[in-house]
mmCIF file of C-alpha atoms in Angstrom:
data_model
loop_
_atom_site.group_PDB
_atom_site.id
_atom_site.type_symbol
_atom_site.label_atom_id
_atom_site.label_comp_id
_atom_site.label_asym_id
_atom_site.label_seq_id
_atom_site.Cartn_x
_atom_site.Cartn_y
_atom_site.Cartn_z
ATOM 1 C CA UNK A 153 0.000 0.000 0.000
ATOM 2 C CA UNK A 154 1.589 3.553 -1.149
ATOM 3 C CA UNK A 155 2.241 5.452 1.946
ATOM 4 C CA UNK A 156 1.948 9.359 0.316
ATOM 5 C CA UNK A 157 0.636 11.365 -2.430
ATOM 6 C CA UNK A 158 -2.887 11.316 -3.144
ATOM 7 C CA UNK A 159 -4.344 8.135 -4.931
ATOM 8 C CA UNK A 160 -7.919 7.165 -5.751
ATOM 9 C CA UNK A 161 -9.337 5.756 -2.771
ATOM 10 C CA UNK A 162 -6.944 6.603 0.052
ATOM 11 C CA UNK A 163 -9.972 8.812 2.034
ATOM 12 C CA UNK A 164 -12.047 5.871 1.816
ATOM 13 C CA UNK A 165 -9.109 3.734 3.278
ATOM 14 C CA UNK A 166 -8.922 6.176 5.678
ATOM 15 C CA UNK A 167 -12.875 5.924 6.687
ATOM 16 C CA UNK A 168 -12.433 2.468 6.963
ATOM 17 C CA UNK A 169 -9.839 2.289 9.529
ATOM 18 C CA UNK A 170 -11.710 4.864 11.241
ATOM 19 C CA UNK A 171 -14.801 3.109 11.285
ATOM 20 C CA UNK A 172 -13.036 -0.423 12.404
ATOM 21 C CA UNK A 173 -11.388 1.832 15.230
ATOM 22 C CA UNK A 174 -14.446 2.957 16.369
ATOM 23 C CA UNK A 175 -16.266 -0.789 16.294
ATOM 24 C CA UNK A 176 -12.777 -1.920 18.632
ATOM 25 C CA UNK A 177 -13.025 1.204 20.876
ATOM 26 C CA UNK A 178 -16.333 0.549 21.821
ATOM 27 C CA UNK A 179 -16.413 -3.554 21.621
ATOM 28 C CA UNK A 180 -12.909 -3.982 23.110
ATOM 29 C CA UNK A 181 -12.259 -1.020 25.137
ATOM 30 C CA UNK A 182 -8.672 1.064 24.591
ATOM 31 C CA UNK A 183 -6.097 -1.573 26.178
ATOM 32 C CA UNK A 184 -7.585 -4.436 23.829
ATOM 33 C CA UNK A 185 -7.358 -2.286 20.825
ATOM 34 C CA UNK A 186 -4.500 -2.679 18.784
ATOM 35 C CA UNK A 187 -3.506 -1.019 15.406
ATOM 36 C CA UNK A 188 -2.624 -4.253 13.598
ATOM 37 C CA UNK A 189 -5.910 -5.590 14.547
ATOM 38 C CA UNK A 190 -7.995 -2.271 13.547
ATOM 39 C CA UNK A 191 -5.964 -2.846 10.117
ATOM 40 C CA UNK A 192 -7.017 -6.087 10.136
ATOM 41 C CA UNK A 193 -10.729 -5.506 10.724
ATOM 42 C CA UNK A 194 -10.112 -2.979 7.548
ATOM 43 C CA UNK A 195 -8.903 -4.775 5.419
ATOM 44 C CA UNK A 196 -5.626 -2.714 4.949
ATOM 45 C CA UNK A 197 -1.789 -2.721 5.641
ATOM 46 C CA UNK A 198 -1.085 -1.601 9.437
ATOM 47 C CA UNK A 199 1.440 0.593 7.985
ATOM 48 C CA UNK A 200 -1.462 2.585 6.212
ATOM 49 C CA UNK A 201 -3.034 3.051 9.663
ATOM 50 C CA UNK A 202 0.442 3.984 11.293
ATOM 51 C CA UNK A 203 0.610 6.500 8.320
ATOM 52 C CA UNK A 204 -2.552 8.098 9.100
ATOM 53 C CA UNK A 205 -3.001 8.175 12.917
ATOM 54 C CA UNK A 206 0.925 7.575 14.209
ATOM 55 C CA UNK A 207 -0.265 5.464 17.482
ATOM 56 C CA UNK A 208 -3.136 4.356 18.627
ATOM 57 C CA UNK A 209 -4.060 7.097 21.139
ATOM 58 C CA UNK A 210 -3.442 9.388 17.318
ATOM 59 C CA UNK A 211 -6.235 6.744 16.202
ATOM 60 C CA UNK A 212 -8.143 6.822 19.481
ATOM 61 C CA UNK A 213 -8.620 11.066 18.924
ATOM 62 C CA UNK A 214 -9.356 10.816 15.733
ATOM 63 C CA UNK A 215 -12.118 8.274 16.242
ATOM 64 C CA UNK A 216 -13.823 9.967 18.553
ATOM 65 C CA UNK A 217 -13.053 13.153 17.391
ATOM 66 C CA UNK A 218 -11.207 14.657 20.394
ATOM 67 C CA UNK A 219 -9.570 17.871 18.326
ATOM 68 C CA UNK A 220 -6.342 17.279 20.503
ATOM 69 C CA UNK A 221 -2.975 15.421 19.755
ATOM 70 C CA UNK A 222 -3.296 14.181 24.175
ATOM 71 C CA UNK A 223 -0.129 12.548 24.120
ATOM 72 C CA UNK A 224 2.013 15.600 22.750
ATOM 73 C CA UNK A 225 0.474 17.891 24.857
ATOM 74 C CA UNK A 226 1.194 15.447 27.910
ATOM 75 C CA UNK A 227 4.184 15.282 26.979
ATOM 76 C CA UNK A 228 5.133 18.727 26.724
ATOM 77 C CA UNK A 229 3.291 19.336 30.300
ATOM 78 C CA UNK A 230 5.429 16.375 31.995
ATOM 79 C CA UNK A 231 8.729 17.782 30.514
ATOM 80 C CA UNK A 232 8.657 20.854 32.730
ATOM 81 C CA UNK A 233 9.338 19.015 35.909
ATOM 82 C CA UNK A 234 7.307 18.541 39.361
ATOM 83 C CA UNK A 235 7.565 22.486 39.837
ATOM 84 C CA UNK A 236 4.819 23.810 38.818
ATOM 85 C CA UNK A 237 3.251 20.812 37.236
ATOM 86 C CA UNK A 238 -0.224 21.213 38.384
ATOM 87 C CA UNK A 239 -0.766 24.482 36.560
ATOM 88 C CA UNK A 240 0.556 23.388 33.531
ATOM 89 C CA UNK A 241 -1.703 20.336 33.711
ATOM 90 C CA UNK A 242 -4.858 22.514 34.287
ATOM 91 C CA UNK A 243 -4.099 25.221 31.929
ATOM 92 C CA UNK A 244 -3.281 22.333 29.385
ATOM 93 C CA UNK A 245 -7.138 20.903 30.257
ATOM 94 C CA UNK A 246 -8.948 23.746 29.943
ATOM 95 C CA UNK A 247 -6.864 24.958 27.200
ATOM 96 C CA UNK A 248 -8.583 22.032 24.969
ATOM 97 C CA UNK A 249 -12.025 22.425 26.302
ATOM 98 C CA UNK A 250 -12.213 26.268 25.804
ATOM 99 C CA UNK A 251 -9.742 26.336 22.548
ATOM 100 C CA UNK A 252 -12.443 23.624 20.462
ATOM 101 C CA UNK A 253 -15.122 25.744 18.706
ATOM 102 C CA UNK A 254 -17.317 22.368 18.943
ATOM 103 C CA UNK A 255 -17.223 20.624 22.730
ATOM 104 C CA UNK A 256 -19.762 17.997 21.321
ATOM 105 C CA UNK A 257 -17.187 14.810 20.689
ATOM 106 C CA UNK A 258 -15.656 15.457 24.544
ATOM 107 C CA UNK A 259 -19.212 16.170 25.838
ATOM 108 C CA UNK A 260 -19.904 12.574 24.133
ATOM 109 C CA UNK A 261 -17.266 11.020 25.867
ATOM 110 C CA UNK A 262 -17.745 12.626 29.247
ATOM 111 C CA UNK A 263 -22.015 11.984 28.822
ATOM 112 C CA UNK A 264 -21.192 7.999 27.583
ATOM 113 C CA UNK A 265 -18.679 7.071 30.617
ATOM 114 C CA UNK A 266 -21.510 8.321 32.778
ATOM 115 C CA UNK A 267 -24.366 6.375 31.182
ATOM 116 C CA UNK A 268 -22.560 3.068 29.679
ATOM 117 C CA UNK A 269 -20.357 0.639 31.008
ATOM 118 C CA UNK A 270 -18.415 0.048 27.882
ATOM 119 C CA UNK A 271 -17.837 3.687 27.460
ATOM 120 C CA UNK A 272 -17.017 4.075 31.194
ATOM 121 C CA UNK A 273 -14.284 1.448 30.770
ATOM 122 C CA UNK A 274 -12.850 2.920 27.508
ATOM 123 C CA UNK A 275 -12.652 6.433 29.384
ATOM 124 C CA UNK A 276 -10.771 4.642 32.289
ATOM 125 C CA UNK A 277 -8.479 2.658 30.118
ATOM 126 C CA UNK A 278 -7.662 5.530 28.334
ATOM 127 C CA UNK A 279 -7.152 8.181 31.002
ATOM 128 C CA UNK A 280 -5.228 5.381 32.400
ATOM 129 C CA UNK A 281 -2.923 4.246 29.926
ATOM 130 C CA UNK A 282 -1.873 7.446 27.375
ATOM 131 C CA UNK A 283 -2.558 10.470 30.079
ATOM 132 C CA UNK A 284 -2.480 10.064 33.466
ATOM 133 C CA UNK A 285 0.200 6.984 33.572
ATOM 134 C CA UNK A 286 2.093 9.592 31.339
ATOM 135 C CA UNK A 287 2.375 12.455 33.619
ATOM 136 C CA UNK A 288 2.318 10.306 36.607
ATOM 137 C CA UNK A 289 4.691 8.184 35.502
ATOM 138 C CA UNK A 290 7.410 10.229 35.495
ATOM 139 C CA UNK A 291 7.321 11.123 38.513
ATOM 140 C CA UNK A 292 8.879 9.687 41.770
ATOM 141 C CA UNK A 293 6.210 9.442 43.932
ATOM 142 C CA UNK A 294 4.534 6.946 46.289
ATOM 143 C CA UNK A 295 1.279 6.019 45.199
ATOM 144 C CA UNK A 296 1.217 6.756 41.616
ATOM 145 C CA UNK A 297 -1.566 5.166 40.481
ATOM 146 C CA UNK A 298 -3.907 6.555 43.308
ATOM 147 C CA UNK A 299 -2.609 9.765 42.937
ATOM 148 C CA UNK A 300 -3.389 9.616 38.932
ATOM 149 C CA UNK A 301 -6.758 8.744 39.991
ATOM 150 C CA UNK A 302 -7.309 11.486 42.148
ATOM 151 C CA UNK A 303 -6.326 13.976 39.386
ATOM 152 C CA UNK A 304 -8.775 12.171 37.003
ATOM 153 C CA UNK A 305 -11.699 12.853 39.781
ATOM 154 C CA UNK A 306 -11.097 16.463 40.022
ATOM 155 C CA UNK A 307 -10.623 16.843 36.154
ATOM 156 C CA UNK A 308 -13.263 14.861 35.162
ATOM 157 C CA UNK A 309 -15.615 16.863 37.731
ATOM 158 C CA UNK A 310 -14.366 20.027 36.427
ATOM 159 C CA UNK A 311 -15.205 19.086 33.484
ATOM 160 C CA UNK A 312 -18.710 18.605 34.802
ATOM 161 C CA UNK A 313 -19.089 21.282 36.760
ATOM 162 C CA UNK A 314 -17.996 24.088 34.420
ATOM 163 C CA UNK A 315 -18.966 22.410 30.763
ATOM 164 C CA UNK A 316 -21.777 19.925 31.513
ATOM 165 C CA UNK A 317 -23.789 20.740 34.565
ATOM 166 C CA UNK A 318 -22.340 24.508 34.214
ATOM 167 C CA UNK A 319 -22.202 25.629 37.853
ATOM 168 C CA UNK A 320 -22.106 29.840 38.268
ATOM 169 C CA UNK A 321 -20.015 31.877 38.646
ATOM 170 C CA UNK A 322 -17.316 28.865 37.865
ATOM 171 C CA UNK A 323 -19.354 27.951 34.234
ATOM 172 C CA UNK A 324 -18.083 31.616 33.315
ATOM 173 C CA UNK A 325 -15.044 32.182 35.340
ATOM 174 C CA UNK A 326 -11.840 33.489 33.505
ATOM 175 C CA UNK A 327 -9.137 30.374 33.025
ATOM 176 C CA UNK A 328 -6.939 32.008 35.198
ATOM 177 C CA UNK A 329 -9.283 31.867 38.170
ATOM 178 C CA UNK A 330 -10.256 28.329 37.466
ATOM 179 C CA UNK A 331 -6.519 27.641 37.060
ATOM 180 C CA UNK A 332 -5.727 29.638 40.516
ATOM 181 C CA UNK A 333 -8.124 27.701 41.939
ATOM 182 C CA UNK A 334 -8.004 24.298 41.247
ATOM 183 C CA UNK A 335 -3.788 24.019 40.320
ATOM 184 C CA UNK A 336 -3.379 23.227 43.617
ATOM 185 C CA UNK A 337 -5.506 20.639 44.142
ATOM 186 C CA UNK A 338 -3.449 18.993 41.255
ATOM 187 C CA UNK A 339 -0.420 19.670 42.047
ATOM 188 C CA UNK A 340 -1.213 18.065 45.791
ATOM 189 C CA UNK A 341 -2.377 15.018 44.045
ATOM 190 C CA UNK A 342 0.635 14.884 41.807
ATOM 191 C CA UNK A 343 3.636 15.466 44.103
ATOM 192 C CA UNK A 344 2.153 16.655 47.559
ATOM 193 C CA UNK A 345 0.651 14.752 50.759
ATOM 194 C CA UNK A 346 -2.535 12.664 49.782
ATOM 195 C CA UNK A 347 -2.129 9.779 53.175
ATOM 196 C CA UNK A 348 -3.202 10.497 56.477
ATOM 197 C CA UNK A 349 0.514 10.968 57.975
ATOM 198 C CA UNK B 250 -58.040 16.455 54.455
ATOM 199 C CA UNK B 251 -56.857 14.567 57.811
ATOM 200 C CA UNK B 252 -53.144 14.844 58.798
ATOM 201 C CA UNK B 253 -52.389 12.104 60.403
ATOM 202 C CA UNK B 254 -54.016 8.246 60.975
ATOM 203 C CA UNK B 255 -54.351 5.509 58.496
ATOM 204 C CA UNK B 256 -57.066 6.207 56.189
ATOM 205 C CA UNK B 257 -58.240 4.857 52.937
ATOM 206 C CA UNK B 258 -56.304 6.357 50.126
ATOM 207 C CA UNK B 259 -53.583 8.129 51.646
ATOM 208 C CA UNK B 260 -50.663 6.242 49.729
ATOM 209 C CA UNK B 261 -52.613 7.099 47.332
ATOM 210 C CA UNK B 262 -51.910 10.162 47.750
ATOM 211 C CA UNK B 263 -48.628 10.336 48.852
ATOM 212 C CA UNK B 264 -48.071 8.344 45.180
ATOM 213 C CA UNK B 265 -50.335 11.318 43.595
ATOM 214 C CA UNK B 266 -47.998 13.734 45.148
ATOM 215 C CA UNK B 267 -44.261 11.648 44.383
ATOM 216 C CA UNK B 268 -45.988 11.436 40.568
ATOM 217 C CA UNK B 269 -46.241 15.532 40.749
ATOM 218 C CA UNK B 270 -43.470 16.417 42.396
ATOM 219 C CA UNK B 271 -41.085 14.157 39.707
ATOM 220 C CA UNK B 272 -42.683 15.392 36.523
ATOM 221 C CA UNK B 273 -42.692 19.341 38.253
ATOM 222 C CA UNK B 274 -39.232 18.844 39.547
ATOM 223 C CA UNK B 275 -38.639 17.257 35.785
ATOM 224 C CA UNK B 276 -40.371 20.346 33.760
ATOM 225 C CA UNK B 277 -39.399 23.447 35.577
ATOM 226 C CA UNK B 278 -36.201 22.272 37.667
ATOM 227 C CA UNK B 279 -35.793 22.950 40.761
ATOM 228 C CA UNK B 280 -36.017 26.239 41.887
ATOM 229 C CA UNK B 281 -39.330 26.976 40.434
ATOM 230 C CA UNK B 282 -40.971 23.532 42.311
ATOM 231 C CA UNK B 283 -43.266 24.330 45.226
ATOM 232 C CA UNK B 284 -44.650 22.308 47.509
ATOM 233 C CA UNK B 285 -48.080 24.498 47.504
ATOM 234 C CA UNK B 286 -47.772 23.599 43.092
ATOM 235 C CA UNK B 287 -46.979 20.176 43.186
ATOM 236 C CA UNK B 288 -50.329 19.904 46.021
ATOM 237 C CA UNK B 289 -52.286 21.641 43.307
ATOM 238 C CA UNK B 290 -51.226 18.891 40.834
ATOM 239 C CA UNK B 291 -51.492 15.975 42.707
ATOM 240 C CA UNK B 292 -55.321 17.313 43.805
ATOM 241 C CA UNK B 293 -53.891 17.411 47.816
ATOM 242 C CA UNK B 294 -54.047 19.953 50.684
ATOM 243 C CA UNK B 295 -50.543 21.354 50.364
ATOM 244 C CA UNK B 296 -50.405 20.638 54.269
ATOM 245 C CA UNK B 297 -50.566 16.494 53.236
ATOM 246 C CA UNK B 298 -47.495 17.389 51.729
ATOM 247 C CA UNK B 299 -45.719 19.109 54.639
ATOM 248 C CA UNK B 300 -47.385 16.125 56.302
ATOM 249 C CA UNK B 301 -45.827 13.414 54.169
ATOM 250 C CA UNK B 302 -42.252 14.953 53.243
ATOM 251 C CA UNK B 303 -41.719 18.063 55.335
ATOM 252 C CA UNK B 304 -40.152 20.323 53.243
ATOM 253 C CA UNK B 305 -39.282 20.645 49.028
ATOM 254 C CA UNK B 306 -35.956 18.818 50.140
ATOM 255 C CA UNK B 307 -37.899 16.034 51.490
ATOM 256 C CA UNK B 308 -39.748 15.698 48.528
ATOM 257 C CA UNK B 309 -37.427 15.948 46.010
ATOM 258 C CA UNK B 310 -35.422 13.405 47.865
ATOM 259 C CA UNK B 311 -38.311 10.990 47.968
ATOM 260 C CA UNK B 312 -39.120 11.976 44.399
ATOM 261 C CA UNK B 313 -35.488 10.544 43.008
ATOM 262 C CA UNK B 314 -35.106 7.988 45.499
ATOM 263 C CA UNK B 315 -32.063 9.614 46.922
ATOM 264 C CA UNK B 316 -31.798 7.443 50.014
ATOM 265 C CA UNK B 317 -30.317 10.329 52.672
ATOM 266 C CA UNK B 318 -32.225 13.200 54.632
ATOM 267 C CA UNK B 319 -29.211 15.815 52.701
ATOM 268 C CA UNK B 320 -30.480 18.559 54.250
ATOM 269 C CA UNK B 321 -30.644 17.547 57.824
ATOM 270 C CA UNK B 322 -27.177 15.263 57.282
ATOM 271 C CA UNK B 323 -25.347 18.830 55.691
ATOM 272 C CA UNK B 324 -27.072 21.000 58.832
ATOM 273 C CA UNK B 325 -24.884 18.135 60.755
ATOM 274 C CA UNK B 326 -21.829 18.786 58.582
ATOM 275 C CA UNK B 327 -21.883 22.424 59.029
ATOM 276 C CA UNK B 328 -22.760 22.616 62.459
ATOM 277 C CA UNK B 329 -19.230 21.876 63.363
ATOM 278 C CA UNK B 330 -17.827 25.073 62.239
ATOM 279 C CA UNK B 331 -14.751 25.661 59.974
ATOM 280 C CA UNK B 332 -12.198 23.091 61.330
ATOM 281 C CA UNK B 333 -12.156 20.232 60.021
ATOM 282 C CA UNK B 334 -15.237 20.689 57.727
ATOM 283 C CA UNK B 335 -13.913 19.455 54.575
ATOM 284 C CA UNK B 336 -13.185 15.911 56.338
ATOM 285 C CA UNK B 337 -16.441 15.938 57.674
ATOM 286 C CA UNK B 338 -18.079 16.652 54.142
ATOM 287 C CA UNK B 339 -16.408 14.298 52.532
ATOM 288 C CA UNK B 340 -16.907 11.472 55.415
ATOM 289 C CA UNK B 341 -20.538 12.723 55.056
ATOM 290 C CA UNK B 342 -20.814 12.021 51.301
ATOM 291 C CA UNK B 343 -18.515 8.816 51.106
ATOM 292 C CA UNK B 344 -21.122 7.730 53.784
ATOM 293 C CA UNK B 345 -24.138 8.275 51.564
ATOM 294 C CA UNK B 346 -22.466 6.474 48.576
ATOM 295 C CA UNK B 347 -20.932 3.637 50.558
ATOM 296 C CA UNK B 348 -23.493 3.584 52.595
ATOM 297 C CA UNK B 349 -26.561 2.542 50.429
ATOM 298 C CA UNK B 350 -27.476 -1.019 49.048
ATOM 299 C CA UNK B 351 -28.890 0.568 45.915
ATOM 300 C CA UNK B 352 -26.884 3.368 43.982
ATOM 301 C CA UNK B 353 -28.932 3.291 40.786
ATOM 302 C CA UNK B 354 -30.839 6.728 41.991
ATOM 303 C CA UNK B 355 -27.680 8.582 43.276
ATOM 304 C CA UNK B 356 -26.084 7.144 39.353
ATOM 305 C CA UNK B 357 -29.283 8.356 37.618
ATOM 306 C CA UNK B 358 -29.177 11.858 39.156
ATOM 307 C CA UNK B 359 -25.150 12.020 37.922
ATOM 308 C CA UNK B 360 -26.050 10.037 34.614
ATOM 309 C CA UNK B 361 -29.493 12.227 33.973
ATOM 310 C CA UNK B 362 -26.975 15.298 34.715
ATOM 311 C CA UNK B 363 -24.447 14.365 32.057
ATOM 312 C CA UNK B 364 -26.901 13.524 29.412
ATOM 313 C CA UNK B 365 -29.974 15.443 29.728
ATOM 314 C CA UNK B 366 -30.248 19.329 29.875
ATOM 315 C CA UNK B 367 -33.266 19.406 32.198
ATOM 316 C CA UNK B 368 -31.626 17.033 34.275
ATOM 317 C CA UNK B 369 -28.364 19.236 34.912
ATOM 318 C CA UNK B 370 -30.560 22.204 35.351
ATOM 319 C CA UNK B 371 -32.126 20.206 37.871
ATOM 320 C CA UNK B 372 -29.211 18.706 39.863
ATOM 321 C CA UNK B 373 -27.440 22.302 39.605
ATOM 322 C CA UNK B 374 -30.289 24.235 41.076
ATOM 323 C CA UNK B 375 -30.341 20.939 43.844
ATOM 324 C CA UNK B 376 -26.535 21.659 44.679
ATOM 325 C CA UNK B 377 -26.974 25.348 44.600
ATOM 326 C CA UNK B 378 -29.726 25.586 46.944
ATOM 327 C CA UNK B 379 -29.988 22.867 49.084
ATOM 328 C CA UNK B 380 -26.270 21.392 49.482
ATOM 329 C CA UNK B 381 -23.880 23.683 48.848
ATOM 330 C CA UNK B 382 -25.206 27.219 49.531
ATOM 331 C CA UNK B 383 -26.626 25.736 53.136
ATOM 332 C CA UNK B 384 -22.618 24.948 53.651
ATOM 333 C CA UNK B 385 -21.089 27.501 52.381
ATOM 334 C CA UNK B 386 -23.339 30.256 53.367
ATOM 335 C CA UNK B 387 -22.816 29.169 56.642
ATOM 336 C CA UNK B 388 -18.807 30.246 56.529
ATOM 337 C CA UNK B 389 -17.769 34.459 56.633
ATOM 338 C CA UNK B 390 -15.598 33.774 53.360
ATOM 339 C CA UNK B 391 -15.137 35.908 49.439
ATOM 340 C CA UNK B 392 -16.203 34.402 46.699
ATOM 341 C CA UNK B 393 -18.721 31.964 48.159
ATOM 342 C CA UNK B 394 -21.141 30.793 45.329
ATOM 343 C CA UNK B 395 -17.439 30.221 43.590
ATOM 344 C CA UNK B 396 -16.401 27.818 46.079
ATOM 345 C CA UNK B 397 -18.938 25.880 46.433
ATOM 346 C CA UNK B 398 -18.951 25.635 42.600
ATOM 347 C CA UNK B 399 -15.435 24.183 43.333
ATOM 348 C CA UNK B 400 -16.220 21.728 46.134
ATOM 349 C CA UNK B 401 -19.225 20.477 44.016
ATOM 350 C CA UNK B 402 -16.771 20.056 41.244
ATOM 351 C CA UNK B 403 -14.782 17.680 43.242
ATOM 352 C CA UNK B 404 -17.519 15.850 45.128
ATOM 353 C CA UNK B 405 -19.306 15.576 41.441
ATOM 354 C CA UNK B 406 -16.029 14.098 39.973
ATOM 355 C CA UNK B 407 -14.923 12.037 43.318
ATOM 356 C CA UNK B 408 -18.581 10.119 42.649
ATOM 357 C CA UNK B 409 -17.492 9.633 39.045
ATOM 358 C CA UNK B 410 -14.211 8.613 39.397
ATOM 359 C CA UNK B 411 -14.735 6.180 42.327
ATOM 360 C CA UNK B 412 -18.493 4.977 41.284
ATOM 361 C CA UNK B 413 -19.256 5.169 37.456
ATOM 362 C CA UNK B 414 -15.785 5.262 35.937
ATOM 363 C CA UNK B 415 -14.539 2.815 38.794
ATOM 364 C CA UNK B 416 -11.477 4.188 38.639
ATOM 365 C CA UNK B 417 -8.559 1.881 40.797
ATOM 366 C CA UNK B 418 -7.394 1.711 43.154
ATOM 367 C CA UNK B 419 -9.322 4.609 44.268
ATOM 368 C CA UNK B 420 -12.917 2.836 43.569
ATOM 369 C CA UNK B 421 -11.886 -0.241 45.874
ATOM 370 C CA UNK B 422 -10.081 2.134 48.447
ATOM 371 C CA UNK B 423 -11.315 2.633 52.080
ATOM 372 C CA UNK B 424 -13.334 5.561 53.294
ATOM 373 C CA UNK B 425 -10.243 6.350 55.408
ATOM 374 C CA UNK B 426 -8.073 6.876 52.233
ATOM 375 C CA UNK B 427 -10.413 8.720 50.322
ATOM 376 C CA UNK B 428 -11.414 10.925 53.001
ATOM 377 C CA UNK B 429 -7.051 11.472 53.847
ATOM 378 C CA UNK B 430 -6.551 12.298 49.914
ATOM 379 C CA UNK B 431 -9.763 14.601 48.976
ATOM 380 C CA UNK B 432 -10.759 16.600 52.179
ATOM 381 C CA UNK B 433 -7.957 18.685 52.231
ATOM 382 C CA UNK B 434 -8.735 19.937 48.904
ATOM 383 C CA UNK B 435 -12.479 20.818 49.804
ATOM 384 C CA UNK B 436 -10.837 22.702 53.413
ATOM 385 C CA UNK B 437 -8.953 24.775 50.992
ATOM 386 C CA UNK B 438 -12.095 25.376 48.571
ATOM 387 C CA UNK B 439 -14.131 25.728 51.529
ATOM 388 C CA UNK B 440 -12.069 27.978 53.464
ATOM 389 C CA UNK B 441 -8.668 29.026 52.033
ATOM 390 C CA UNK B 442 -7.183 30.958 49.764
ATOM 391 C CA UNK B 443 -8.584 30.116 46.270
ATOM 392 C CA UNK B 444 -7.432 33.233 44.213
ATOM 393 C CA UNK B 445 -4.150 33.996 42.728
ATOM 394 C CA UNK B 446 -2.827 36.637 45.633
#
């Protein structure tokens, strides 16, 4: 299969995988999901579908339509160290929900973990696996995985609160308040105390 | 209409009124349900419903099947003054979570929230009220309405994360842990400094 340059067919190629990754996502959940077997399930070479999406978390955003490359922007939050690391993480989150022009695919994501179990687990496997493990991980901290999930509670709520349920005045609030106010929370959960001693 | 005694037809009417009080609750949210409205739709003395559920907490709580007196349990809560109050919140909501053989009404009030306009409308007028304004409004702080935005942010999210997402280890964790990790962050919301100076 040609790699580049526009041929008849190649958006179609692209649908496909696109619609196989979708069918895994929802059947298989994120871990389960592999790119050789979404090329399989479209009948095309898993080099096409590296070509197009890069990984699968590339594949996973596209599919769903998150308009965010997550890992990158992970990435360049986690490469700034511990210091400081809980505003860049918030900034970074509301960066994507107030930068999109159309909130509907994360609204769909954050709306189908609450009402289906399948969707609930492909939420946690992915917050697990490509963002929180990511930022987490490189860390060296007791407790990582807790602590991961303790940032996902207070994102995903946010999330809630301000874009879903849209509590006033914090629905409205300027990013830097939000960011003032809830940084520390993450940054606690990331690198501070979170046990009882 | 009698107050008290058994009587033919009186849950009956206490059915008449739930019916009422869910599709009123349902249509116009929460705010804008009365007890002396829902009386007039159910065909009642609005005294049989001061009689049966005491006050448009009551009712709303028996209307959703929320299995907790909130109002009386956050009067608790609050009555303890600022120390310690974000411990004793979040003891007070693990409780109600943990603390229930049936979740499926607490998960359809997040779920409804998530999916269904009405629904969030309903739940944030709920929070605003009822929960978090009889907290907060009970503290000399700035900003109030703000932070309790922020607290229900996390309590909203800690319910997701730990009951509908299942996140782990923090959805098989004890109370104790929980409570150790996430009421320091609602002392600070509740009480400290939340702004950027």
């Amino acid at each position: 299969v040609a790699r580049t340059g526009r041929r008849p067919g190649s958006s179609g190629a692209r649908q496909a995988i696109l619609d196989a990754a979708r069918k895994a996502f929802a059947s298989n959940g994120y871990d389960a999901t592999s790119l050789r077997g979404v090329a399989r399930d479209a009948g095309v070479d898993p080099a096409l579908v590296h070509h197009y999406f890069g990984s699968k978390a590339g594949m996973f955003a596209a599919a769903t339509s998150v308009p965010v490359d997550l890992p990158e922007g992970l990435a360049a939050v986690a490469a700034g160290g511990p210091d400081g690391l809980g505003e860049r993480l918030v900034t970074f989150f509301l960066s994507v929900w107030d930068g999109t022009t159309d909130r509907s695919p994360l609204l769909a994501l954050i709306r189908g973990a609450a009402s289906h179990e399948d969707s609930a687990r492909l939420l946690r496997e992915f917050l697990t696996t490509e963002v929180l493990g990511r930022v987490v991980a490189a860390l060296d901290v007791p407790d990582p995985q807790l602590r991961a999930n303790l940032v996902g509670s207070q994102m995903v709520g946010l999330a809630m609160a301000r874009y879903v349920v849209r509590l006033e005045p914090l629905a409205s609030a300027d990013r830097s308040v939000v960011v003032a106010a809830v940084a520390p929370t993450i940054q606690r959960y990331l690198t501070g105390t979170i046990g009882q001693t």
